[in-house]
CSV table of C-alpha atoms in Angstrom, one decimal:
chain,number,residue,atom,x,y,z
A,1,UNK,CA,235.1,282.7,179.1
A,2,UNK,CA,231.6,281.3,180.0
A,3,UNK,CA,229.8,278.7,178.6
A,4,UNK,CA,226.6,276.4,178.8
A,5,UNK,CA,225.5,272.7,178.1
A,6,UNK,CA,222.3,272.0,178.4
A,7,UNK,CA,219.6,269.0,177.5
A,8,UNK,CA,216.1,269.2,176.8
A,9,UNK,CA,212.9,267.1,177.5
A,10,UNK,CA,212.9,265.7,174.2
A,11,UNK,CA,216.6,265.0,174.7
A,12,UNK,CA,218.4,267.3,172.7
A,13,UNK,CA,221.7,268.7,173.8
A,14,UNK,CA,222.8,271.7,172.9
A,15,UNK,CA,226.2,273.7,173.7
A,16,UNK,CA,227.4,277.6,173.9
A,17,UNK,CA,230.7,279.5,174.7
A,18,UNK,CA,231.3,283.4,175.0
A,19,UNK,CA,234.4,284.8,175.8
A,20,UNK,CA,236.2,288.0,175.3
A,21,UNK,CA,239.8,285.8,175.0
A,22,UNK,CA,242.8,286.4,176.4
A,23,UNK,CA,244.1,289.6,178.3
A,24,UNK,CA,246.7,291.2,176.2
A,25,UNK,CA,246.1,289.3,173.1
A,26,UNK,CA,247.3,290.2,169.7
A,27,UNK,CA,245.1,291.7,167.6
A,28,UNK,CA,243.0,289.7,165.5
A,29,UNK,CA,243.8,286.3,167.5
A,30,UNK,CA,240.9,283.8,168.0
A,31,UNK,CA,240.9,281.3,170.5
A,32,UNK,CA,239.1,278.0,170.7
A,33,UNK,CA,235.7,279.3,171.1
A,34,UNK,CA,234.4,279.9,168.1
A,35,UNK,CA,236.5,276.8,166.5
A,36,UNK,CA,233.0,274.2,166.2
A,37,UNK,CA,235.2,270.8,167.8
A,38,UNK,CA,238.0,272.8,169.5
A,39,UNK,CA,236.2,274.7,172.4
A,40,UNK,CA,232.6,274.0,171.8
A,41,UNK,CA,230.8,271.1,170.4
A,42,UNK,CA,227.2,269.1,170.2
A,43,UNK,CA,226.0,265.7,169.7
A,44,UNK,CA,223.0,263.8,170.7
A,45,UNK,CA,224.9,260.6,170.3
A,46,UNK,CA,227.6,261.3,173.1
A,47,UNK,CA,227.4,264.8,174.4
A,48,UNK,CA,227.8,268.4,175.0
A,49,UNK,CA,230.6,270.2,175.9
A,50,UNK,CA,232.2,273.2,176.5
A,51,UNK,CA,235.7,274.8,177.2
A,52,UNK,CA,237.7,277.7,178.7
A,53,UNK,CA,241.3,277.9,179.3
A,54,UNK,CA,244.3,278.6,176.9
A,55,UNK,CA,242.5,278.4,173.7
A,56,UNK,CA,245.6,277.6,171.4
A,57,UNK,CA,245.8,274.2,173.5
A,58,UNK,CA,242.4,273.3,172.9
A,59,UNK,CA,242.5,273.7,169.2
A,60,UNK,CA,245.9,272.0,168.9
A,61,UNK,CA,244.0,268.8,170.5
A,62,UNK,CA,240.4,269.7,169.0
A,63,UNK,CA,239.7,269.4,172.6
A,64,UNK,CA,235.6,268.9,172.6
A,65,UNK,CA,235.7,266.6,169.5
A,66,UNK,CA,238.5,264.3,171.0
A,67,UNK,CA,236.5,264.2,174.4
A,68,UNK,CA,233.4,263.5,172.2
A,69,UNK,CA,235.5,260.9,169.6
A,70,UNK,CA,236.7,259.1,172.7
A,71,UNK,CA,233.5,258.7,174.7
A,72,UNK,CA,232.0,257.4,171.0
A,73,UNK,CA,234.8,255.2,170.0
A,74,UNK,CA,237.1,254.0,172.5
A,75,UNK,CA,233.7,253.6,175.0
A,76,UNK,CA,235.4,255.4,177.9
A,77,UNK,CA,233.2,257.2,180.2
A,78,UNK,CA,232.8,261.1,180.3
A,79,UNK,CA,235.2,261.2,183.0
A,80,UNK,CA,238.0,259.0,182.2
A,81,UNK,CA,237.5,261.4,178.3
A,82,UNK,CA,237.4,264.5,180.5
A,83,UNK,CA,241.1,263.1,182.0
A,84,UNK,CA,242.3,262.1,178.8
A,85,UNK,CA,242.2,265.2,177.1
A,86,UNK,CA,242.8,267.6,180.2
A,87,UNK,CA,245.7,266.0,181.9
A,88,UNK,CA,247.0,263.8,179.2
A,89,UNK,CA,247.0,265.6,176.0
A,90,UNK,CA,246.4,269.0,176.9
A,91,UNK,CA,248.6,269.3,180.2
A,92,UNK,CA,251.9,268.1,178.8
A,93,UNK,CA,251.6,270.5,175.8
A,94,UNK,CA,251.4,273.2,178.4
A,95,UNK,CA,248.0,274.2,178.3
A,96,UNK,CA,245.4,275.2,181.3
A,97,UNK,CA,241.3,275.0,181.6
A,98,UNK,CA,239.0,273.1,182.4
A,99,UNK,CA,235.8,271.6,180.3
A,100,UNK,CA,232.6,270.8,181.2
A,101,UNK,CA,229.9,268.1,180.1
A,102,UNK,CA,226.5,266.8,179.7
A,103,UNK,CA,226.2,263.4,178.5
A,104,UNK,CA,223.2,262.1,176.7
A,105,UNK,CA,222.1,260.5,179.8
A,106,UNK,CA,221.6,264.0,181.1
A,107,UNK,CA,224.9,263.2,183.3
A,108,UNK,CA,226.7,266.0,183.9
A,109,UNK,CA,230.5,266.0,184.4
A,110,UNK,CA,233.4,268.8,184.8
A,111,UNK,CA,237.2,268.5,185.1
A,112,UNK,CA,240.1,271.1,185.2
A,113,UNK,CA,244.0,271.3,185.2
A,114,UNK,CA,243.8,275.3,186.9
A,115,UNK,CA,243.5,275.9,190.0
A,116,UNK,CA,240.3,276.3,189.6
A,117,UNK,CA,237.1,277.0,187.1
A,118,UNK,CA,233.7,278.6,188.3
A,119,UNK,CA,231.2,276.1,187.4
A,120,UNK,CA,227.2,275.0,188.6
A,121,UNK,CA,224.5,272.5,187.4
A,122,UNK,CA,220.9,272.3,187.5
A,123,UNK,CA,219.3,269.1,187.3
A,124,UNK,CA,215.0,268.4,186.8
A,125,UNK,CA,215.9,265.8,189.5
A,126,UNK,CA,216.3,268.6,192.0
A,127,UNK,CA,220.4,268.5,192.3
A,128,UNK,CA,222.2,271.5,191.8
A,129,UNK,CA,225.4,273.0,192.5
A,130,UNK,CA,227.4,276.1,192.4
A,131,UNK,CA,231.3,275.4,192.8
A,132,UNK,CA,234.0,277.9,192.4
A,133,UNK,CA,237.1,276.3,193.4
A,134,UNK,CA,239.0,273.0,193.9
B,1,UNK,CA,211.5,263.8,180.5
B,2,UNK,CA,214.4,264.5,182.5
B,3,UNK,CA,216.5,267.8,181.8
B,4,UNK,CA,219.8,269.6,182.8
B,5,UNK,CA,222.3,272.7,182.7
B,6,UNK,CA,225.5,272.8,183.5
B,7,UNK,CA,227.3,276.1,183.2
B,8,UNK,CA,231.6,277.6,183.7
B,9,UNK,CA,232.3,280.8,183.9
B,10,UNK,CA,235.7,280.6,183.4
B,11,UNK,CA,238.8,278.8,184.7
B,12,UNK,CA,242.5,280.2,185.8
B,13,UNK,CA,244.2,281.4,189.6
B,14,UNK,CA,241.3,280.6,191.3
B,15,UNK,CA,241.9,280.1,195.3
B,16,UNK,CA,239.4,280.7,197.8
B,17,UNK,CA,242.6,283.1,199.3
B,18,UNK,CA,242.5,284.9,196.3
B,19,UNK,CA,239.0,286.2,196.8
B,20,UNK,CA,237.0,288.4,199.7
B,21,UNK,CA,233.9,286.6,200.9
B,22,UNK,CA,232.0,289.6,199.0
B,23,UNK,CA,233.7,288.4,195.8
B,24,UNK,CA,232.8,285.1,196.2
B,25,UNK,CA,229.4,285.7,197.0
B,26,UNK,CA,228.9,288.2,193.8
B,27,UNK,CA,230.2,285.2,191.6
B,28,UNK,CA,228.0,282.3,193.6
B,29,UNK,CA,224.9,284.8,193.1
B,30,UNK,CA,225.5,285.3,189.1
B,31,UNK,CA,226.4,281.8,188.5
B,32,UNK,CA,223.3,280.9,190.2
B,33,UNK,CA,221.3,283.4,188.3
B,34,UNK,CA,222.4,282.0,184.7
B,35,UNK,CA,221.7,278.4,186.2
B,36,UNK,CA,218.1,279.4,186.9
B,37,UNK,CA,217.5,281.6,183.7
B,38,UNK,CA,218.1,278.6,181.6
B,39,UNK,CA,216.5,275.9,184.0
B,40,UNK,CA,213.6,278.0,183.5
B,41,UNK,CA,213.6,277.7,179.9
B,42,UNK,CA,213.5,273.5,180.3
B,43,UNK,CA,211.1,273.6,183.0
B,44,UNK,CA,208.7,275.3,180.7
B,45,UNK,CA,209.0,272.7,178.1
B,46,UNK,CA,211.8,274.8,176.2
B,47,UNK,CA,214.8,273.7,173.8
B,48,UNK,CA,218.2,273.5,174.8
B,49,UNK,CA,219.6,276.0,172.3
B,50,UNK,CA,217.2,278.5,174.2
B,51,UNK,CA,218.7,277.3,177.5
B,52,UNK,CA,222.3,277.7,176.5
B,53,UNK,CA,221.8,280.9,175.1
B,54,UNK,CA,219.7,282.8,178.3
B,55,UNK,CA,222.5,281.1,180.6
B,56,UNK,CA,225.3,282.7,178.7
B,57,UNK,CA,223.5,286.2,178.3
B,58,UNK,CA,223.0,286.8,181.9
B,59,UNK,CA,227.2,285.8,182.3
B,60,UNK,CA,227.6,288.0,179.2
B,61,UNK,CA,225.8,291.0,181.1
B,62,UNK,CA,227.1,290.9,184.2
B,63,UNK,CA,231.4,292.5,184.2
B,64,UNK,CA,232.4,289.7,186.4
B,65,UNK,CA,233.0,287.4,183.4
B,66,UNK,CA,235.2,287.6,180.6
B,67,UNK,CA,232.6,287.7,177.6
B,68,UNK,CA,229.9,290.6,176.7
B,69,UNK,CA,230.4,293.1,179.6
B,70,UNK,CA,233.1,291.9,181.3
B,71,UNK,CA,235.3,290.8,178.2
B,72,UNK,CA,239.3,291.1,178.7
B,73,UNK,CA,241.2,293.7,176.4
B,74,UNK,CA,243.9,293.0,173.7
B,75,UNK,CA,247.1,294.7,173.4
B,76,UNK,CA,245.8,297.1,171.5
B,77,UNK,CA,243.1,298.2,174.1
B,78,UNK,CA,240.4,297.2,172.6
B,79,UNK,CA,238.2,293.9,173.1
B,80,UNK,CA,237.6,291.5,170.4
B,81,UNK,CA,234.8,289.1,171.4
B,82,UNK,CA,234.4,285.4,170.2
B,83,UNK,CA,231.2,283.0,170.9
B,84,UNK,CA,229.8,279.7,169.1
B,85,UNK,CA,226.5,277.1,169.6
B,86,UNK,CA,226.0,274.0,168.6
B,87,UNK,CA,222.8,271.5,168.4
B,88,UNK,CA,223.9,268.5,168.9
B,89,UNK,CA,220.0,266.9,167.3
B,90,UNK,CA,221.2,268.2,164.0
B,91,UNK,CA,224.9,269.2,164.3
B,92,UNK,CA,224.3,272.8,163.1
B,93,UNK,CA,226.4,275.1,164.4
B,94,UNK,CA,227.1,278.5,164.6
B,95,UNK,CA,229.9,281.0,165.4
B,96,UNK,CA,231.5,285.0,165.5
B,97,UNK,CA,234.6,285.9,165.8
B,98,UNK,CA,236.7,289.3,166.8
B,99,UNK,CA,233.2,291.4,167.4
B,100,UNK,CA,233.1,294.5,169.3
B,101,UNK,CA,229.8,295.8,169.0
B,102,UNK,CA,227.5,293.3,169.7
B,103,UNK,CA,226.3,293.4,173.0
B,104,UNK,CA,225.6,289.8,173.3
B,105,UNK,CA,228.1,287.3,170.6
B,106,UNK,CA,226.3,284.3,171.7
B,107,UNK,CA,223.1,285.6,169.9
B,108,UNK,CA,225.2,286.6,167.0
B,109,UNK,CA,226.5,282.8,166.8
B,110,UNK,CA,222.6,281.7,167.0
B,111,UNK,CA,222.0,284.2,164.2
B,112,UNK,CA,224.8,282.8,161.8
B,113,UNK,CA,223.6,278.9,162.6
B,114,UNK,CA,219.6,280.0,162.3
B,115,UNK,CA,219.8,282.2,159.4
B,116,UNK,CA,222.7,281.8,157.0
B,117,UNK,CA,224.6,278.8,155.2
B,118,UNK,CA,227.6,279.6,157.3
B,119,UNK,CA,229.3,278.7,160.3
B,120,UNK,CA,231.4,281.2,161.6
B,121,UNK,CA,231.5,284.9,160.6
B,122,UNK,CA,234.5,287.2,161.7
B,123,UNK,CA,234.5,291.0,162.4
B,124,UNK,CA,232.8,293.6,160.6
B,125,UNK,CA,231.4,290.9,158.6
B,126,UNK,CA,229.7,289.4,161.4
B,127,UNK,CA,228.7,292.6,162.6
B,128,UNK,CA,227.3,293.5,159.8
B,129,UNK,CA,224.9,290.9,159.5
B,130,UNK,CA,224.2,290.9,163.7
B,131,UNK,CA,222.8,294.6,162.5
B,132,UNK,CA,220.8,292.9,159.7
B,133,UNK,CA,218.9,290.6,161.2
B,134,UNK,CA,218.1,293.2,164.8
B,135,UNK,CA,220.3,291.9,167.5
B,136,UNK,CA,221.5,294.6,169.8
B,137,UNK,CA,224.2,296.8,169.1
B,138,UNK,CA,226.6,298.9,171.3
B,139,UNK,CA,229.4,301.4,170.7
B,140,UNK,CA,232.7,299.4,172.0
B,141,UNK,CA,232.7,301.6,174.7
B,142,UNK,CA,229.8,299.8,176.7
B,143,UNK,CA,232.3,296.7,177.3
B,144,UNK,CA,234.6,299.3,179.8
B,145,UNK,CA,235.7,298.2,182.5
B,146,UNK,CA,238.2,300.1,184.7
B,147,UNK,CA,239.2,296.5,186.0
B,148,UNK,CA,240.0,294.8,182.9
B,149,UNK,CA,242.1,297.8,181.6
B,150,UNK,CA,243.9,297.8,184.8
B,151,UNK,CA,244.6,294.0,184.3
B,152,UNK,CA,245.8,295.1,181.0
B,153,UNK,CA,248.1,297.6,181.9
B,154,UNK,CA,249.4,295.3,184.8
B,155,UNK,CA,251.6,293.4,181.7
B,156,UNK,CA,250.9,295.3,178.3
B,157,UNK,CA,254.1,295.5,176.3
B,158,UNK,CA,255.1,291.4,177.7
B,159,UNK,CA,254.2,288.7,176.0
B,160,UNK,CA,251.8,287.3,179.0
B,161,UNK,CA,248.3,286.6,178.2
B,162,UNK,CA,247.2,285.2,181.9
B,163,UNK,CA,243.7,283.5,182.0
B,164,UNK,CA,240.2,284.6,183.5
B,165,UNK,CA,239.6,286.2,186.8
B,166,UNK,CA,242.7,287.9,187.4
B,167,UNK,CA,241.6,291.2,187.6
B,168,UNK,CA,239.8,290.4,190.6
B,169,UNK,CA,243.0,288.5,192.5
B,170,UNK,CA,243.6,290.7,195.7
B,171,UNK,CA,247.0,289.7,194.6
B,172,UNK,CA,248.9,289.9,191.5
B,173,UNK,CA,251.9,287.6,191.9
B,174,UNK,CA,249.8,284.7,189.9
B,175,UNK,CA,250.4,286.3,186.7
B,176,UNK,CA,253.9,285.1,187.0
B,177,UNK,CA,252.8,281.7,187.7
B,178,UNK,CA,251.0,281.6,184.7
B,179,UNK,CA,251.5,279.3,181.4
B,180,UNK,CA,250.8,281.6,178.8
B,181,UNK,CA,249.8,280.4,175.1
């Protein structure tokens, strides 16, 4: 799976996923990519985000939505959502992935329960990054 | 006036032991390569659906990734590709699902949230209107790859379905460690 977050100079966020699913899938299954609120979601007012890992795990939670829902609602931070969702919701149910976002402060934040998730960010500020494992 | 991309190209049994220094150069370069295709795009005064989409094509072209190229098989041998955007200004959204001819999904999913009242299209119906409105098509064998079949064929006929990126473990053994959904 591979996805993107990105935000503009007028401050618009946007978010993609593409994946080709799971090796040795049955035919006809669809993951949590294509599932608007389960592996990819959008919204100006909190952020973009976007996920990869076992995609029935991330619909069963609505995985971006609930990161977005509690970054909106319960005011936690990106990161403390990012945990939430991953370790505590996610995890125990036995799902894997990771998720990353880009809040509307044009903070950008990743988290993963794998052993690892390829991952890099570009910043205007000059930052960037290119990670591939823990 | 301040802009930003992040980017994943998948998660899974990902350890630096897992990969030669050539591998982990070849992902380093592509990752960076879809950073800078849509960083380009902002610099330049561009939208972030435009950003999204250039960083995702360049990960869909290259057979490192699993989507476009490099997608994973099903049991049946074949690929069925899935891909969505979303803007989060006006929460339009867009999405395909089980697409095998379609070079690039995530410019199908743009098509279905630009230019119909929909939000996900699945299969030939998606297809179909990819063809409509001009974006590329391919025969399904231009998604080949003699790595992903060998992944396949590694645990067809069990009911394993391990994540991203094991095709190019110089081991195999993480399969078993696997949850599998």
């Amino acid at each position: 799976t591979v996805g993107a977050v990105a935000i503009d100079k007028s401050g618009n966020i946007a978010a993609g996923t593409s994946t080709g699913g799971m090796t040795n899938k049955k035919y006809g299954r669809i993951g949590d990519v294509p599932i608007i609120g389960a592996g990819t979601y959008a919204n100006n007012l909190t952020c973009g985000i976007s996920c990869t890992g076992t995609g029935e795990y991330f619909m069963r939670t609505v995985a971006a939505h609930e990161v977005s829902s509690l970054i909106k609602y319960k005011k936690l931070s990106p990161k403390e959502a990012l945990h939430e969702v991953l370790f505590n919701q996610i995890g125990p149910l036995g799902g894997e992935g990771g998720i990353i976002l880009l809040d509307k402060n044009g903070d950008i934040f990743w988290d993963f329960n794998s052993t690892g998730m390829f991952r890099g960010f570009k910043k205007s500020s000059g930052e960037t990054k290119v990670e591939m494992f823990e | 006036n301040s802009f930003a991309i992040v980017i994943h190209g998948g998660a899974g049994g990902i350890k630096r032991e897992y990969f030669t220094q050539e591998q982990q150069d070849a992902y380093a370069e592509k990752l960076q390569e879809a950073l800078d295709a849509g960083y380009a795009i902002l610099e330049k005064g561009g939208i972030s659906l435009d950003a999204v989409q250039a960083a995702i094509n360049v990960m869909e072209d290259s057979p490192l990734f699993n989507a476009g190229k490099g997608a994973v098989y099903n049991s049946e041998g074949n690929q069925e590709m899935d891909a969505a955007i979303m803007d989060g200004k006006t929460l339009n959204a867009g999405a395909v699902a089980g697409v095998n001819h379609i070079k690039n999904p995530i410019l199908a999913a743009r098509m279905v949230m630009d230019s119909s009242e929909h939000v996900m299209l699945s299969g030939k119906g998606a297809e179909i209107l990819a063809k409509k409105f001009g974006i590329e098509m391919v025969d399904s064998s231009y998604f080949f790859t003699e790595k992903r079949l060998n992944q396949l064929r590694e645990i067809q006929g069990k009911e394993k379905t391990p994540l991203d990126h094991t095709a190019y473990l110089i081991k195999n053994e993480l399969i078993d460690d696997h949850k599998f959904g």
